[in-house]
PDB file of C-alpha atoms and ligand atoms in Angstrom:
ATOM      1  CA  MET E   1      70.460 107.644 107.546  1.00  0.00           C
ATOM      2  CA  ALA E   2      72.323 110.637 106.127  1.00  0.00           C
ATOM      3  CA  PHE E   3      72.860 110.616 102.404  1.00  0.00           C
ATOM      4  CA  SER E   4      72.668 112.881  99.395  1.00  0.00           C
ATOM      5  CA  ARG E   5      72.177 111.771  95.822  1.00  0.00           C
ATOM      6  CA  LYS E   6      73.588 113.382  92.699  1.00  0.00           C
ATOM      7  CA  ASP E   7      72.213 112.090  89.402  1.00  0.00           C
ATOM      8  CA  PHE E   8      74.104 112.724  86.169  1.00  0.00           C
ATOM      9  CA  GLU E   9      72.918 112.521  82.574  1.00  0.00           C
ATOM     10  CA  ASN E  10      75.493 109.834  81.734  1.00  0.00           C
ATOM     11  CA  GLY E  11      78.548 107.987  82.997  1.00  0.00           C
ATOM     12  CA  ALA E  12      80.975 110.458  81.471  1.00  0.00           C
ATOM     13  CA  ALA E  13      79.378 113.390  83.291  1.00  0.00           C
ATOM     14  CA  LEU E  14      79.369 111.392  86.529  1.00  0.00           C
ATOM     15  CA  ALA E  15      83.057 110.556  86.086  1.00  0.00           C
ATOM     16  CA  GLU E  16      83.864 114.256  85.686  1.00  0.00           C
ATOM     17  CA  GLY E  17      81.754 115.255  88.681  1.00  0.00           C
ATOM     18  CA  LEU E  18      83.032 112.564  91.032  1.00  0.00           C
ATOM     19  CA  ALA E  19      86.659 113.032  89.971  1.00  0.00           C
ATOM     20  CA  ALA E  20      86.386 116.784  90.626  1.00  0.00           C
ATOM     21  CA  ARG E  21      84.846 116.153  94.069  1.00  0.00           C
ATOM     22  CA  VAL E  22      87.546 113.614  94.969  1.00  0.00           C
ATOM     23  CA  ALA E  23      90.426 115.776  93.688  1.00  0.00           C
ATOM     24  CA  THR E  24      89.200 118.658  95.837  1.00  0.00           C
ATOM     25  CA  ALA E  25      88.822 116.413  98.899  1.00  0.00           C
ATOM     26  CA  LEU E  26      92.353 115.051  98.459  1.00  0.00           C
ATOM     27  CA  SER E  27      93.835 118.527  97.939  1.00  0.00           C
ATOM     28  CA  ASP E  28      92.004 119.839 101.005  1.00  0.00           C
ATOM     29  CA  ALA E  29      93.385 116.929 103.052  1.00  0.00           C
ATOM     30  CA  ILE E  30      96.922 117.644 101.847  1.00  0.00           C
ATOM     31  CA  ALA E  31      96.517 121.340 102.711  1.00  0.00           C
ATOM     32  CA  ALA E  32      95.186 120.479 106.177  1.00  0.00           C
ATOM     33  CA  ARG E  33      97.390 117.532 107.154  1.00  0.00           C
ATOM     34  CA  GLY E  34     100.175 117.267 104.612  1.00  0.00           C
ATOM     35  CA  SER E  35      98.955 114.047 103.065  1.00  0.00           C
ATOM     36  CA  ALA E  36      95.788 112.272 101.878  1.00  0.00           C
ATOM     37  CA  SER E  37      94.427 108.758 101.624  1.00  0.00           C
ATOM     38  CA  ILE E  38      91.811 107.170  99.394  1.00  0.00           C
ATOM     39  CA  ALA E  39      90.328 103.680  99.156  1.00  0.00           C
ATOM     40  CA  VAL E  40      88.696 102.791  95.848  1.00  0.00           C
ATOM     41  CA  SER E  41      86.476  99.896  94.823  1.00  0.00           C
ATOM     42  CA  GLY E  42      87.020  97.573  91.902  1.00  0.00           C
ATOM     43  CA  GLY E  43      84.551  96.034  89.520  1.00  0.00           C
ATOM     44  CA  SER E  44      83.528  97.477  86.151  1.00  0.00           C
ATOM     45  CA  THR E  45      81.813 100.705  87.183  1.00  0.00           C
ATOM     46  CA  PRO E  46      84.791 102.866  88.235  1.00  0.00           C
ATOM     47  CA  LYS E  47      86.844 102.727  84.990  1.00  0.00           C
ATOM     48  CA  ALA E  48      85.754 106.085  83.516  1.00  0.00           C
ATOM     49  CA  PHE E  49      85.987 107.766  86.933  1.00  0.00           C
ATOM     50  CA  PHE E  50      89.498 106.372  87.428  1.00  0.00           C
ATOM     51  CA  LYS E  51      90.670 107.679  84.071  1.00  0.00           C
ATOM     52  CA  VAL E  52      89.371 111.206  84.721  1.00  0.00           C
ATOM     53  CA  LEU E  53      90.809 111.199  88.264  1.00  0.00           C
ATOM     54  CA  SER E  54      94.213 110.108  86.950  1.00  0.00           C
ATOM     55  CA  GLY E  55      94.375 113.315  84.946  1.00  0.00           C
ATOM     56  CA  LYS E  56      93.775 115.632  87.886  1.00  0.00           C
ATOM     57  CA  ASP E  57      96.735 117.888  88.674  1.00  0.00           C
ATOM     58  CA  ILE E  58      97.048 117.500  92.452  1.00  0.00           C
ATOM     59  CA  ALA E  59     100.024 116.615  94.672  1.00  0.00           C
ATOM     60  CA  TRP E  60      99.730 112.883  94.002  1.00  0.00           C
ATOM     61  CA  ASP E  61     103.112 112.265  95.628  1.00  0.00           C
ATOM     62  CA  LYS E  62     101.383 113.093  98.926  1.00  0.00           C
ATOM     63  CA  VAL E  63      98.491 110.682  98.316  1.00  0.00           C
ATOM     64  CA  THR E  64      98.243 107.035  99.385  1.00  0.00           C
ATOM     65  CA  ILE E  65      95.830 104.915  97.389  1.00  0.00           C
ATOM     66  CA  THR E  66      94.511 101.511  98.417  1.00  0.00           C
ATOM     67  CA  LEU E  67      91.544  99.283  97.646  1.00  0.00           C
ATOM     68  CA  VAL E  68      88.268  98.941  99.532  1.00  0.00           C
ATOM     69  CA  ASP E  69      88.476  95.254  98.785  1.00  0.00           C
ATOM     70  CA  GLU E  70      90.360  92.751  96.675  1.00  0.00           C
ATOM     71  CA  ARG E  71      90.015  89.294  95.335  1.00  0.00           C
ATOM     72  CA  PHE E  72      92.647  86.895  96.767  1.00  0.00           C
ATOM     73  CA  VAL E  73      94.516  86.751  93.462  1.00  0.00           C
ATOM     74  CA  PRO E  74      97.860  88.272  92.337  1.00  0.00           C
ATOM     75  CA  ALA E  75      97.983  91.548  90.421  1.00  0.00           C
ATOM     76  CA  ASP E  76      98.498  89.794  87.074  1.00  0.00           C
ATOM     77  CA  ASN E  77      95.167  87.963  87.414  1.00  0.00           C
ATOM     78  CA  ALA E  78      92.277  89.280  85.317  1.00  0.00           C
ATOM     79  CA  ARG E  79      90.089  89.338  88.440  1.00  0.00           C
ATOM     80  CA  SER E  80      92.499  91.541  90.391  1.00  0.00           C
ATOM     81  CA  ASN E  81      91.360  95.000  91.495  1.00  0.00           C
ATOM     82  CA  HIS E  82      95.036  95.932  91.746  1.00  0.00           C
ATOM     83  CA  LYS E  83      95.307  95.128  88.031  1.00  0.00           C
ATOM     84  CA  LEU E  84      92.258  97.321  87.374  1.00  0.00           C
ATOM     85  CA  ALA E  85      93.866 100.185  89.304  1.00  0.00           C
ATOM     86  CA  ASN E  86      97.160  99.718  87.445  1.00  0.00           C
ATOM     87  CA  GLU E  87      95.387  99.927  84.088  1.00  0.00           C
ATOM     88  CA  PHE E  88      92.918 102.746  84.731  1.00  0.00           C
ATOM     89  CA  LEU E  89      93.990 104.773  87.772  1.00  0.00           C
ATOM     90  CA  LEU E  90      97.714 104.496  88.481  1.00  0.00           C
ATOM     91  CA  ILE E  91      98.528 106.100  85.137  1.00  0.00           C
ATOM     92  CA  GLY E  92      99.434 109.650  84.123  1.00  0.00           C
ATOM     93  CA  LYS E  93      99.820 112.030  87.061  1.00  0.00           C
ATOM     94  CA  THR E  94      98.384 109.522  89.547  1.00  0.00           C
ATOM     95  CA  ALA E  95     101.373 107.227  88.983  1.00  0.00           C
ATOM     96  CA  ALA E  96     103.202 109.485  91.474  1.00  0.00           C
ATOM     97  CA  ALA E  97     100.890 108.333  94.282  1.00  0.00           C
ATOM     98  CA  THR E  98     101.786 105.537  96.701  1.00  0.00           C
ATOM     99  CA  PHE E  99      99.662 102.445  96.068  1.00  0.00           C
ATOM    100  CA  VAL E 100      99.245  99.931  98.878  1.00  0.00           C
ATOM    101  CA  PRO E 101      97.762  96.603  97.739  1.00  0.00           C
ATOM    102  CA  LEU E 102      95.648  94.298  99.849  1.00  0.00           C
ATOM    103  CA  TYR E 103      96.742  91.051  98.192  1.00  0.00           C
ATOM    104  CA  HIS E 104      99.931  89.418  99.429  1.00  0.00           C
ATOM    105  CA  ALA E 105     101.385  86.112  98.266  1.00  0.00           C
ATOM    106  CA  ALA E 106     100.790  84.535 101.661  1.00  0.00           C
ATOM    107  CA  ASP E 107      99.810  80.918 102.232  1.00  0.00           C
ATOM    108  CA  THR E 108      96.263  81.882 103.189  1.00  0.00           C
ATOM    109  CA  ALA E 109      93.889  84.803 102.694  1.00  0.00           C
ATOM    110  CA  GLU E 110      93.873  85.205 106.471  1.00  0.00           C
ATOM    111  CA  ALA E 111      97.646  85.678 106.524  1.00  0.00           C
ATOM    112  CA  ALA E 112      97.376  88.206 103.685  1.00  0.00           C
ATOM    113  CA  ALA E 113      94.648  90.069 105.600  1.00  0.00           C
ATOM    114  CA  GLU E 114      96.918  90.358 108.638  1.00  0.00           C
ATOM    115  CA  ILE E 115      99.718  91.799 106.502  1.00  0.00           C
ATOM    116  CA  ALA E 116      97.330  94.212 104.773  1.00  0.00           C
ATOM    117  CA  THR E 117      95.915  95.357 108.109  1.00  0.00           C
ATOM    118  CA  ARG E 118      99.405  96.224 109.310  1.00  0.00           C
ATOM    119  CA  GLU E 119     100.379  97.923 106.053  1.00  0.00           C
ATOM    120  CA  THR E 120      97.247 100.098 105.866  1.00  0.00           C
ATOM    121  CA  ALA E 121      96.898 101.033 109.546  1.00  0.00           C
ATOM    122  CA  GLY E 122      98.926 104.226 109.173  1.00  0.00           C
ATOM    123  CA  PHE E 123      96.655 105.970 106.658  1.00  0.00           C
ATOM    124  CA  SER E 124      93.148 104.590 107.137  1.00  0.00           C
ATOM    125  CA  ASN E 125      92.095 106.145 110.423  1.00  0.00           C
ATOM    126  CA  PRO E 126      90.042 107.684 108.936  1.00  0.00           C
ATOM    127  CA  PHE E 127      90.344 107.654 105.169  1.00  0.00           C
ATOM    128  CA  ASP E 128      90.067 111.029 103.537  1.00  0.00           C
ATOM    129  CA  VAL E 129      88.098 109.421 100.711  1.00  0.00           C
ATOM    130  CA  ALA E 130      86.400 106.036 100.322  1.00  0.00           C
ATOM    131  CA  ILE E 131      84.620 105.175  97.078  1.00  0.00           C
ATOM    132  CA  LEU E 132      82.152 102.300  97.371  1.00  0.00           C
ATOM    133  CA  GLY E 133      80.385 100.372  94.655  1.00  0.00           C
ATOM    134  CA  MET E 134      77.349  98.127  94.970  1.00  0.00           C
ATOM    135  CA  GLY E 135      76.408  94.812  93.465  1.00  0.00           C
ATOM    136  CA  ASN E 136      72.901  93.909  92.330  1.00  0.00           C
ATOM    137  CA  ASP E 137      72.671  91.647  95.365  1.00  0.00           C
ATOM    138  CA  GLY E 138      73.113  94.677  97.621  1.00  0.00           C
ATOM    139  CA  HIS E 139      76.720  93.989  98.573  1.00  0.00           C
ATOM    140  CA  THR E 140      79.315  96.712  98.924  1.00  0.00           C
ATOM    141  CA  ALA E 141      83.033  96.265  99.460  1.00  0.00           C
ATOM    142  CA  SER E 142      83.137  92.505  99.978  1.00  0.00           C
ATOM    143  CA  PHE E 143      80.206  92.549 102.390  1.00  0.00           C
ATOM    144  CA  PHE E 144      78.287  89.865 100.560  1.00  0.00           C
ATOM    145  CA  PRO E 145      74.935  88.429 101.668  1.00  0.00           C
ATOM    146  CA  GLY E 146      75.718  85.076 103.291  1.00  0.00           C
ATOM    147  CA  GLY E 147      79.388  86.002 103.699  1.00  0.00           C
ATOM    148  CA  ASN E 148      81.200  83.820 106.246  1.00  0.00           C
ATOM    149  CA  HIS E 149      82.515  86.875 108.148  1.00  0.00           C
ATOM    150  CA  LEU E 150      79.677  89.300 107.385  1.00  0.00           C
ATOM    151  CA  VAL E 151      78.605  89.893 111.000  1.00  0.00           C
ATOM    152  CA  GLU E 152      82.180  90.719 112.032  1.00  0.00           C
ATOM    153  CA  ALA E 153      82.718  92.867 108.931  1.00  0.00           C
ATOM    154  CA  LEU E 154      79.662  95.037 109.680  1.00  0.00           C
ATOM    155  CA  ASP E 155      80.384  95.410 113.406  1.00  0.00           C
ATOM    156  CA  ALA E 156      81.189  99.108 113.921  1.00  0.00           C
ATOM    157  CA  SER E 157      82.920  98.296 117.225  1.00  0.00           C
ATOM    158  CA  ARG E 158      85.391  95.953 115.519  1.00  0.00           C
ATOM    159  CA  PRO E 159      88.945  97.272 115.209  1.00  0.00           C
ATOM    160  CA  ARG E 160      89.668  98.783 111.795  1.00  0.00           C
ATOM    161  CA  GLY E 161      91.402  96.490 109.365  1.00  0.00           C
ATOM    162  CA  ILE E 162      91.194  93.935 106.626  1.00  0.00           C
ATOM    163  CA  LEU E 163      89.285  90.703 106.971  1.00  0.00           C
ATOM    164  CA  THR E 164      88.602  87.809 104.678  1.00  0.00           C
ATOM    165  CA  MET E 165      85.222  87.035 103.194  1.00  0.00           C
ATOM    166  CA  GLU E 166      83.877  84.019 101.384  1.00  0.00           C
ATOM    167  CA  ALA E 167      80.408  83.884  99.907  1.00  0.00           C
ATOM    168  CA  ASP E 168      78.560  82.252  97.014  1.00  0.00           C
ATOM    169  CA  GLY E 169      78.451  85.490  95.015  1.00  0.00           C
ATOM    170  CA  ALA E 170      82.047  86.510  95.686  1.00  0.00           C
ATOM    171  CA  GLY E 171      84.054  84.136  93.514  1.00  0.00           C
ATOM    172  CA  GLU E 172      87.515  83.822  95.053  1.00  0.00           C
ATOM    173  CA  PRO E 173      88.086  84.466  98.742  1.00  0.00           C
ATOM    174  CA  ARG E 174      88.032  88.219  99.306  1.00  0.00           C
ATOM    175  CA  LEU E 175      90.093  90.676 101.328  1.00  0.00           C
ATOM    176  CA  THR E 176      87.993  93.618 102.510  1.00  0.00           C
ATOM    177  CA  PHE E 177      88.271  96.606 104.765  1.00  0.00           C
ATOM    178  CA  SER E 178      85.845  96.393 107.639  1.00  0.00           C
ATOM    179  CA  PHE E 179      82.807  98.647 107.922  1.00  0.00           C
ATOM    180  CA  SER E 180      84.537 100.236 110.931  1.00  0.00           C
ATOM    181  CA  ALA E 181      87.420 101.312 108.674  1.00  0.00           C
ATOM    182  CA  LEU E 182      85.252 102.758 105.902  1.00  0.00           C
ATOM    183  CA  GLN E 183      82.187 104.334 107.509  1.00  0.00           C
ATOM    184  CA  ASP E 184      83.862 107.470 108.848  1.00  0.00           C
ATOM    185  CA  ALA E 185      85.784 108.449 105.727  1.00  0.00           C
ATOM    186  CA  ARG E 186      85.807 112.216 105.430  1.00  0.00           C
ATOM    187  CA  LEU E 187      84.304 111.778 101.968  1.00  0.00           C
ATOM    188  CA  LEU E 188      82.213 108.589 101.737  1.00  0.00           C
ATOM    189  CA  ALA E 189      80.837 108.137  98.219  1.00  0.00           C
ATOM    190  CA  LEU E 190      78.715 105.386  96.670  1.00  0.00           C
ATOM    191  CA  HIS E 191      79.194 105.169  92.889  1.00  0.00           C
ATOM    192  CA  ILE E 192      76.526 103.196  91.040  1.00  0.00           C
ATOM    193  CA  GLU E 193      75.313 103.263  87.463  1.00  0.00           C
ATOM    194  CA  GLY E 194      72.353 101.854  85.554  1.00  0.00           C
ATOM    195  CA  ALA E 195      68.623 101.356  86.081  1.00  0.00           C
ATOM    196  CA  GLU E 196      69.004  98.012  87.854  1.00  0.00           C
ATOM    197  CA  LYS E 197      71.301  99.441  90.520  1.00  0.00           C
ATOM    198  CA  ALA E 198      68.934 102.364  90.992  1.00  0.00           C
ATOM    199  CA  SER E 199      66.171  99.906  91.835  1.00  0.00           C
ATOM    200  CA  VAL E 200      68.505  97.896  94.065  1.00  0.00           C
ATOM    201  CA  LEU E 201      69.288 101.140  95.915  1.00  0.00           C
ATOM    202  CA  GLU E 202      65.588 101.905  96.332  1.00  0.00           C
ATOM    203  CA  LYS E 203      65.022  98.414  97.755  1.00  0.00           C
ATOM    204  CA  ALA E 204      67.968  98.887 100.111  1.00  0.00           C
ATOM    205  CA  LEU E 205      66.614 102.236 101.320  1.00  0.00           C
ATOM    206  CA  GLY E 206      63.253 100.611 101.945  1.00  0.00           C
ATOM    207  CA  GLY E 207      64.507  98.146 104.516  1.00  0.00           C
ATOM    208  CA  THR E 208      66.838  97.566 107.487  1.00  0.00           C
ATOM    209  CA  ASP E 209      67.913  93.914 107.190  1.00  0.00           C
ATOM    210  CA  GLU E 210      71.657  94.239 106.646  1.00  0.00           C
ATOM    211  CA  ALA E 211      72.194  90.509 106.242  1.00  0.00           C
ATOM    212  CA  GLU E 212      69.867  90.631 103.246  1.00  0.00           C
ATOM    213  CA  MET E 213      71.450  93.790 101.764  1.00  0.00           C
ATOM    214  CA  PRO E 214      74.752  94.717 103.441  1.00  0.00           C
ATOM    215  CA  ILE E 215      74.810  98.109 101.681  1.00  0.00           C
ATOM    216  CA  ARG E 216      72.196  99.055 104.295  1.00  0.00           C
ATOM    217  CA  ALA E 217      74.910  99.167 106.940  1.00  0.00           C
ATOM    218  CA  VAL E 218      76.526 102.027 105.018  1.00  0.00           C
ATOM    219  CA  LEU E 219      73.270 103.796 104.173  1.00  0.00           C
ATOM    220  CA  ASN E 220      71.812 103.498 107.695  1.00  0.00           C
ATOM    221  CA  ARG E 221      74.805 103.497 110.067  1.00  0.00           C
ATOM    222  CA  ALA E 222      77.768 105.269 108.487  1.00  0.00           C
ATOM    223  CA  MET E 223      79.081 108.075 110.678  1.00  0.00           C
ATOM    224  CA  SER E 224      79.819 110.154 107.585  1.00  0.00           C
ATOM    225  CA  PRO E 225      77.035 111.290 105.259  1.00  0.00           C
ATOM    226  CA  VAL E 226      76.983 109.115 102.145  1.00  0.00           C
ATOM    227  CA  GLU E 227      77.213 110.916  98.798  1.00  0.00           C
ATOM    228  CA  ILE E 228      75.481 108.765  96.189  1.00  0.00           C
ATOM    229  CA  TYR E 229      76.561 109.286  92.578  1.00  0.00           C
ATOM    230  CA  TRP E 230      74.275 107.787  89.948  1.00  0.00           C
ATOM    231  CA  ALA E 231      74.004 107.836  86.178  1.00  0.00           C
ATOM    232  CA  PRO E 232      71.761 105.820  83.820  1.00  0.00           C
TER     233      PRO E 232
HETATM  234  O1  LIG B 301      85.775  93.845  94.068  1.00  0.00           O
HETATM  235  C1  LIG B 301      84.682  94.271  93.684  1.00  0.00           C
HETATM  236  O2  LIG B 301      83.980  93.719  92.818  1.00  0.00           O
HETATM  237  C2  LIG B 301      84.143  95.557  94.223  1.00  0.00           C
HETATM  238  O3  LIG B 301      84.821  96.156  95.164  1.00  0.00           O
HETATM  239  C3  LIG B 301      82.688  95.389  94.503  1.00  0.00           C
HETATM  240  O4  LIG B 301      82.203  95.764  95.744  1.00  0.00           O
HETATM  241  C4  LIG B 301      82.021  96.205  93.425  1.00  0.00           C
HETATM  242  O5  LIG B 301      82.041  97.574  93.795  1.00  0.00           O
HETATM  243  C5  LIG B 301      80.630  95.749  93.162  1.00  0.00           C
HETATM  244  O6  LIG B 301      80.657  94.351  92.965  1.00  0.00           O
HETATM  245  C6  LIG B 301      80.089  96.426  91.907  1.00  0.00           C
HETATM  246  O7  LIG B 301      80.824  95.944  90.831  1.00  0.00           O
HETATM  247  P1  LIG B 301      80.514  96.452  89.332  1.00  0.00           P
HETATM  248  O8  LIG B 301      81.014  97.855  89.277  1.00  0.00           O
HETATM  249  O9  LIG B 301      81.321  95.533  88.454  1.00  0.00           O
HETATM  250  O10 LIG B 301      79.025  96.343  89.131  1.00  0.00           O
END
């Protein structure tokens, strides 16, 4: 269980700190290997971080951006994480980056997951950066308690890729990178905000049952140290 925690006085300060850390990690990756990759989470928390990151002056044309997970809805749907990225991240300088979506207008979520696995294989082994969020139920990515593919999703020996997930708390069927594809990101960050999520984190750190709180797989088994970013 290797993690560090950085607490900030507010969300704006966290956004500045995390965006600076990510911009440096991406630039270092470009300097070392000529390109960089980042997987970001959706939800409501990342908006301020996305906006600050979009203003960073790095070689975005050498960066590939994708999503940690996605709802099985098209990019014009209010629930879409692609839509969220379009509105808050893929703006300004970051518009020069290559964005690879997870959703595809396939007949089934499973067919879309197969396409997304193929389309992301070339830049996710490992990711340079993966930014995770956490729900109050202890999910991260689309690793939801009770998820129909949760065991497979958390299996570190499973081949990297995208799998589908359905669960009571998930809404639509989800498309999610597997734990095996996320847990060795060169920079693995968990971005959470608010008092309730701080207490959810404490509960997660106090136990080992990953079916109860799937975030525990990341906190307890990730190969990379987890950098936790928190603000009130
Ligand atoms: O598609 C999603 O919703 C996210 O990827 C998910 O894992 C998110 O990070 C948590 O649900 C936290 O969401 P909030 O930031 O809205 O609390």
